Tab-separated table of C-alpha atoms and ligand atoms in Angstrom:
chain	number	residue	atom	x	y	z
S	1	UNK	CA	230.725	45.474	38.472
S	2	UNK	CA	227.171	46.117	39.791
S	3	UNK	CA	226.109	49.751	39.809
S	4	UNK	CA	227.274	51.251	43.111
S	5	UNK	CA	224.992	53.110	45.540
S	6	UNK	CA	226.175	56.201	47.403
S	7	UNK	CA	224.970	54.869	50.768
S	8	UNK	CA	227.469	51.972	50.612
S	9	UNK	CA	230.535	54.243	50.833
S	10	UNK	CA	232.215	56.134	53.665
S	11	UNK	CA	234.484	58.559	51.875
S	12	UNK	CA	233.181	59.975	48.613
S	13	UNK	CA	234.783	62.441	46.213
S	14	UNK	CA	232.662	64.077	43.524
S	15	UNK	CA	234.871	65.499	40.794
S	16	UNK	CA	232.797	67.937	38.781
S	17	UNK	CA	233.038	69.898	35.555
S	18	UNK	CA	230.828	72.138	33.480
S	19	UNK	CA	228.398	69.292	32.640
S	20	UNK	CA	227.366	69.285	36.318
S	21	UNK	CA	225.808	72.720	35.885
S	22	UNK	CA	224.601	72.309	32.292
S	23	UNK	CA	221.089	71.387	33.396
S	24	UNK	CA	221.012	74.541	35.530
S	25	UNK	CA	221.482	76.495	32.308
S	26	UNK	CA	225.171	77.348	32.734
S	27	UNK	CA	226.922	76.988	29.354
S	28	UNK	CA	229.728	74.423	29.132
S	29	UNK	CA	233.130	75.348	27.674
S	30	UNK	CA	233.351	72.846	24.842
S	31	UNK	CA	230.857	71.093	22.595
S	32	UNK	CA	227.616	72.604	21.298
S	33	UNK	CA	227.000	76.066	22.775
S	34	UNK	CA	230.419	75.975	24.490
S	35	UNK	CA	231.864	79.289	25.684
S	36	UNK	CA	235.236	78.810	23.978
S	37	UNK	CA	233.476	78.385	20.636
S	38	UNK	CA	232.058	81.863	20.890
S	39	UNK	CA	234.763	83.671	22.872
S	40	UNK	CA	238.495	83.489	22.277
S	41	UNK	CA	240.113	82.761	25.648
S	42	UNK	CA	243.239	84.644	24.467
S	43	UNK	CA	241.149	87.822	24.514
S	44	UNK	CA	239.137	87.183	27.654
S	45	UNK	CA	240.646	84.560	29.906
S	46	UNK	CA	244.366	84.967	30.382
S	47	UNK	CA	246.618	87.343	32.282
S	48	UNK	CA	248.031	88.867	29.081
S	49	UNK	CA	244.544	89.816	27.907
S	50	UNK	CA	243.801	91.362	31.299
S	51	UNK	CA	247.044	93.362	31.232
S	52	UNK	CA	246.223	94.564	27.709
S	53	UNK	CA	242.526	95.309	28.056
S	54	UNK	CA	241.080	94.843	31.550
S	55	UNK	CA	237.786	96.447	30.549
S	56	UNK	CA	237.123	93.872	27.834
S	57	UNK	CA	237.994	91.047	30.214
S	58	UNK	CA	235.649	92.495	32.840
S	59	UNK	CA	232.897	92.894	30.282
S	60	UNK	CA	233.190	89.183	29.501
S	61	UNK	CA	233.251	88.204	33.176
S	62	UNK	CA	230.320	90.407	34.078
S	63	UNK	CA	228.408	88.883	31.159
S	64	UNK	CA	229.158	85.444	32.596
S	65	UNK	CA	228.183	86.605	36.068
S	66	UNK	CA	224.833	87.727	34.684
S	67	UNK	CA	224.270	84.350	33.016
S	68	UNK	CA	225.141	82.348	36.113
S	69	UNK	CA	223.262	84.645	38.495
S	70	UNK	CA	220.081	83.606	36.691
S	71	UNK	CA	220.801	79.890	37.362
S	72	UNK	CA	220.027	77.765	40.411
S	73	UNK	CA	221.490	74.489	41.629
S	74	UNK	CA	219.880	71.493	39.932
S	75	UNK	CA	218.742	68.175	41.379
S	76	UNK	CA	222.250	66.777	40.917
S	77	UNK	CA	223.851	69.520	43.024
S	78	UNK	CA	221.284	68.783	45.728
S	79	UNK	CA	221.981	65.035	45.720
S	80	UNK	CA	225.714	65.762	46.049
S	81	UNK	CA	225.018	68.147	48.944
S	82	UNK	CA	222.717	65.685	50.732
S	83	UNK	CA	225.277	62.919	50.386
S	84	UNK	CA	227.519	65.072	52.582
S	85	UNK	CA	224.884	65.439	55.274
S	86	UNK	CA	224.802	61.733	56.158
S	87	UNK	CA	227.466	59.543	57.719
S	88	UNK	CA	229.810	59.572	54.703
S	89	UNK	CA	232.483	62.219	54.421
S	90	UNK	CA	232.068	63.946	51.094
S	91	UNK	CA	234.464	66.253	49.281
S	92	UNK	CA	233.502	68.090	46.122
S	93	UNK	CA	236.519	68.735	43.923
S	94	UNK	CA	235.235	71.055	41.248
S	95	UNK	CA	236.568	72.742	38.150
S	96	UNK	CA	233.475	74.933	38.139
S	97	UNK	CA	233.625	78.567	39.146
S	98	UNK	CA	229.864	79.103	39.343
S	99	UNK	CA	229.395	78.589	43.096
S	100	UNK	CA	226.375	76.301	42.606
S	101	UNK	CA	227.681	73.493	44.847
S	102	UNK	CA	227.874	75.942	47.760
S	103	UNK	CA	224.407	77.294	47.000
S	104	UNK	CA	223.060	73.728	47.109
S	105	UNK	CA	224.586	73.303	50.574
S	106	UNK	CA	227.761	71.278	49.982
S	107	UNK	CA	230.257	72.111	52.700
S	108	UNK	CA	233.604	70.641	51.743
S	109	UNK	CA	234.318	72.150	48.332
S	110	UNK	CA	237.697	72.505	46.650
S	111	UNK	CA	237.451	74.944	43.762
S	112	UNK	CA	240.391	74.127	41.532
S	113	UNK	CA	239.778	76.966	39.086
S	114	UNK	CA	238.698	79.682	41.500
S	115	UNK	CA	235.365	81.407	41.849
S	116	UNK	CA	233.469	83.728	39.535
S	117	UNK	CA	232.154	85.657	42.546
S	118	UNK	CA	235.526	86.450	44.103
S	119	UNK	CA	237.983	89.157	43.077
S	120	UNK	CA	241.512	89.878	44.141
S	121	UNK	CA	243.983	92.719	44.021
S	122	UNK	CA	247.455	91.354	43.388
S	123	UNK	CA	249.075	94.659	44.407
S	124	UNK	CA	247.436	94.846	47.839
S	125	UNK	CA	247.254	91.054	48.156
S	126	UNK	CA	243.587	91.072	49.181
S	127	UNK	CA	240.444	89.280	48.062
S	128	UNK	CA	236.769	90.148	48.165
S	129	UNK	CA	233.848	87.747	47.962
S	130	UNK	CA	230.842	89.206	46.146
S	131	UNK	CA	227.165	88.387	46.142
S	132	UNK	CA	225.936	86.701	42.947
S	133	UNK	CA	225.646	89.963	41.018
S	134	UNK	CA	227.621	91.729	38.329
S	135	UNK	CA	230.520	93.777	39.711
S	136	UNK	CA	230.351	97.526	39.458
S	137	UNK	CA	233.482	98.514	41.448
S	138	UNK	CA	236.225	97.428	39.081
S	139	UNK	CA	239.080	99.275	40.774
S	140	UNK	CA	240.611	98.484	44.146
S	141	UNK	CA	239.733	101.239	46.605
S	142	UNK	CA	243.165	101.006	48.260
S	143	UNK	CA	245.561	101.215	45.302
S	144	UNK	CA	243.302	102.207	42.407
S	145	UNK	CA	244.468	99.210	40.345
S	146	UNK	CA	242.034	96.771	38.731
S	147	UNK	CA	240.283	94.057	40.679
S	148	UNK	CA	240.986	90.780	38.919
S	149	UNK	CA	238.471	87.924	38.842
S	150	UNK	CA	239.927	85.266	41.196
S	151	UNK	CA	239.769	82.618	38.521
S	152	UNK	CA	242.483	80.355	37.209
S	153	UNK	CA	242.926	81.552	33.645
S	154	UNK	CA	244.798	79.859	30.834
S	155	UNK	CA	248.507	79.915	31.669
S	156	UNK	CA	247.918	80.442	35.426
S	157	UNK	CA	249.104	77.998	38.066
S	158	UNK	CA	246.525	76.317	40.241
S	159	UNK	CA	246.603	77.230	43.928
S	160	UNK	CA	248.904	74.559	45.333
S	161	UNK	CA	247.209	74.031	48.738
S	162	UNK	CA	243.898	73.362	46.956
S	163	UNK	CA	245.514	70.926	44.558
S	164	UNK	CA	247.229	69.159	47.487
S	165	UNK	CA	243.962	68.967	49.432
S	166	UNK	CA	242.197	67.531	46.372
S	167	UNK	CA	244.906	64.938	45.939
S	168	UNK	CA	244.714	63.934	49.617
S	169	UNK	CA	240.919	63.648	49.541
S	170	UNK	CA	241.051	61.479	46.427
S	171	UNK	CA	243.796	59.244	47.825
S	172	UNK	CA	241.571	58.642	50.865
S	173	UNK	CA	238.283	57.970	49.086
S	174	UNK	CA	236.473	54.694	48.518
S	175	UNK	CA	234.114	56.099	45.850
S	176	UNK	CA	235.144	58.599	43.164
S	177	UNK	CA	232.446	60.025	40.925
S	178	UNK	CA	233.447	62.167	37.959
S	179	UNK	CA	230.587	64.260	36.628
S	180	UNK	CA	230.413	66.256	33.410
S	181	UNK	CA	234.018	66.931	32.560
S	182	UNK	CA	235.680	66.563	29.174
S	183	UNK	CA	238.885	65.560	31.031
S	184	UNK	CA	241.168	67.538	28.745
S	185	UNK	CA	242.334	70.384	30.991
S	186	UNK	CA	245.420	69.688	33.107
S	187	UNK	CA	246.427	69.435	35.878
S	188	UNK	CA	242.795	68.850	36.942
S	189	UNK	CA	242.447	66.023	34.428
S	190	UNK	CA	245.267	64.177	36.162
S	191	UNK	CA	243.505	64.012	39.543
S	192	UNK	CA	241.330	60.935	38.785
S	193	UNK	CA	244.575	58.914	38.566
S	194	UNK	CA	244.802	59.216	42.362
S	195	UNK	CA	241.458	57.447	42.657
S	196	UNK	CA	242.934	54.517	40.793
S	197	UNK	CA	245.960	54.562	43.128
S	198	UNK	CA	243.567	54.606	46.100
S	199	UNK	CA	241.732	51.544	44.777
S	200	UNK	CA	238.448	53.481	44.934
S	201	UNK	CA	235.394	52.472	42.941
S	202	UNK	CA	235.381	54.900	40.015
S	203	UNK	CA	232.256	56.113	38.247
S	204	UNK	CA	232.102	58.393	35.243
S	205	UNK	CA	228.889	60.338	34.610
S	206	UNK	CA	228.851	61.877	31.155
S	207	UNK	CA	226.568	61.446	28.152
S	208	UNK	CA	229.725	61.030	26.042
S	209	UNK	CA	232.906	59.038	26.222
S	210	UNK	CA	235.984	61.061	27.269
S	211	UNK	CA	239.760	60.539	26.967
S	212	UNK	CA	239.656	59.401	30.620
S	213	UNK	CA	236.831	56.870	30.266
S	214	UNK	CA	239.188	53.868	30.494
S	215	UNK	CA	240.039	54.801	34.057
S	216	UNK	CA	236.502	54.177	35.278
S	217	UNK	CA	234.846	50.956	36.460
S	218	UNK	CA	231.304	52.154	35.794
S	219	UNK	CA	230.099	54.477	33.037
S	220	UNK	CA	226.761	56.197	33.442
S	221	UNK	CA	226.006	57.657	30.045
S	222	UNK	CA	223.383	60.294	30.622
S	223	UNK	CA	222.719	63.675	32.188
S	224	UNK	CA	224.100	64.410	35.653
S	225	UNK	CA	220.732	64.836	37.386
S	226	UNK	CA	219.368	61.489	36.200
S	227	UNK	CA	222.575	59.539	36.722
S	228	UNK	CA	223.098	60.938	40.234
S	229	UNK	CA	219.534	59.937	41.089
S	230	UNK	CA	220.474	56.423	39.967
S	231	UNK	CA	223.486	56.406	42.292
S	232	UNK	CA	221.216	57.611	45.102
S	233	UNK	CA	219.056	54.504	44.513
S	234	UNK	CA	215.889	54.605	46.585
S	235	UNK	CA	217.499	56.466	49.501
S	236	UNK	CA	214.830	59.005	50.558
S	237	UNK	CA	217.364	61.183	52.384
S	238	UNK	CA	219.329	61.749	49.192
S	239	UNK	CA	216.337	62.284	46.964
S	240	UNK	CA	214.251	64.429	49.318
O	301	LIG	P1	233.843	71.092	29.182
O	301	LIG	O1	232.943	72.101	28.603
O	301	LIG	O2	235.174	70.907	28.565
O	301	LIG	O3	233.136	69.681	29.184
O	301	LIG	C1	231.824	69.504	29.634
O	301	LIG	C2	231.514	68.026	29.685
O	301	LIG	O4	230.209	67.876	30.243
O	301	LIG	C3	231.506	67.320	28.342
O	301	LIG	O5	232.292	66.131	28.421
O	301	LIG	C4	230.029	66.982	28.112
O	301	LIG	O6	229.861	65.737	27.422
O	301	LIG	C5	229.508	66.882	29.529
O	301	LIG	N1	228.088	67.189	29.706
O	301	LIG	C6	227.311	68.035	28.998
O	301	LIG	N2	226.065	68.068	29.495
O	301	LIG	C7	226.049	67.222	30.556
O	301	LIG	C8	225.051	66.828	31.497
O	301	LIG	N3	223.801	67.299	31.471
O	301	LIG	N4	225.389	65.925	32.451
O	301	LIG	C9	226.650	65.431	32.504
O	301	LIG	N5	227.620	65.773	31.646
O	301	LIG	C10	227.334	66.654	30.690
O	301	LIG	O7	233.961	71.449	30.741
O	301	LIG	P2	235.102	71.063	31.783
O	301	LIG	O8	235.581	69.687	31.597
O	301	LIG	O9	234.562	71.434	33.118
O	301	LIG	O10	238.764	76.108	32.975
O	301	LIG	O11	236.257	72.067	31.381
O	301	LIG	C11	237.421	72.079	32.156
O	301	LIG	C12	237.973	73.477	32.236
O	301	LIG	O12	238.134	74.004	30.918
O	301	LIG	C13	237.044	74.472	32.909
O	301	LIG	O13	237.138	74.464	34.317
O	301	LIG	C14	237.524	75.789	32.349
O	301	LIG	C15	237.708	75.397	30.913
O	301	LIG	O14	238.626	76.126	30.180
O	301	LIG	C16	239.067	77.372	33.220
O	301	LIG	O15	238.358	78.301	32.897
O	301	LIG	C17	240.378	77.535	33.895
């Protein structure tokens, strides 16, 4: 199959993982420099850990907030955002919690794993969206309980309406571009199957092969920024 160009499609889904933000300086989860190599998720990223030691979990999340706050969207995020400003309808289905797609200007974003900059109180059933700064108020001002990062941790269920919306967008797309995901975390890793069902053209952007590589028609083996620029072709509106 010839290498597709974004401008030839009407309904595009970008399915993104940590590799999308790697060139912005956000650490990935696995592989060299991966977060889960250095930090045990059982101590920092699951409900049990939060129940046991909320301060330690917050320390970890505020550390991550600090890291991400110093990062900006990269050229790839901007190409994805510009693709959504033309005639094609574009949905970003992301596993990332860093908020960089929104900062780049993407409008239709489905955050499967939540958002590093949002907190919730499960007792009062409320959420707060923060600026991109570390959080100082760790206790809910209504009930005095702990704010919890509104992130899908290990063992949590994904928010069903978001998963359903992602599935519907993928079933309706004619181009599906996976970018920078190791494709090992479910149920997110199952979503690309819907692109096959939809008969969409499927592109995988990743420097490495993944367990899902067989599902794709086109493999762009390289960094997200460069490979997205290739998909943009010579379209000045995407590369501006
Ligand atoms: P991973 O860290 O598992 O995988 C990152 C992928 O990005 C790898 O396949 C790399 O080869 C690729 N990669 C690295 N640099 C890249 C670049 N410059 N351009 C393109 N690709 C690059 O991250 P995810 O697949 O996103 O969940 O991980 C999935 C989930 O596991 C995360 O959302 C997180 C984690 O546990 C939660 O926290 C719930």
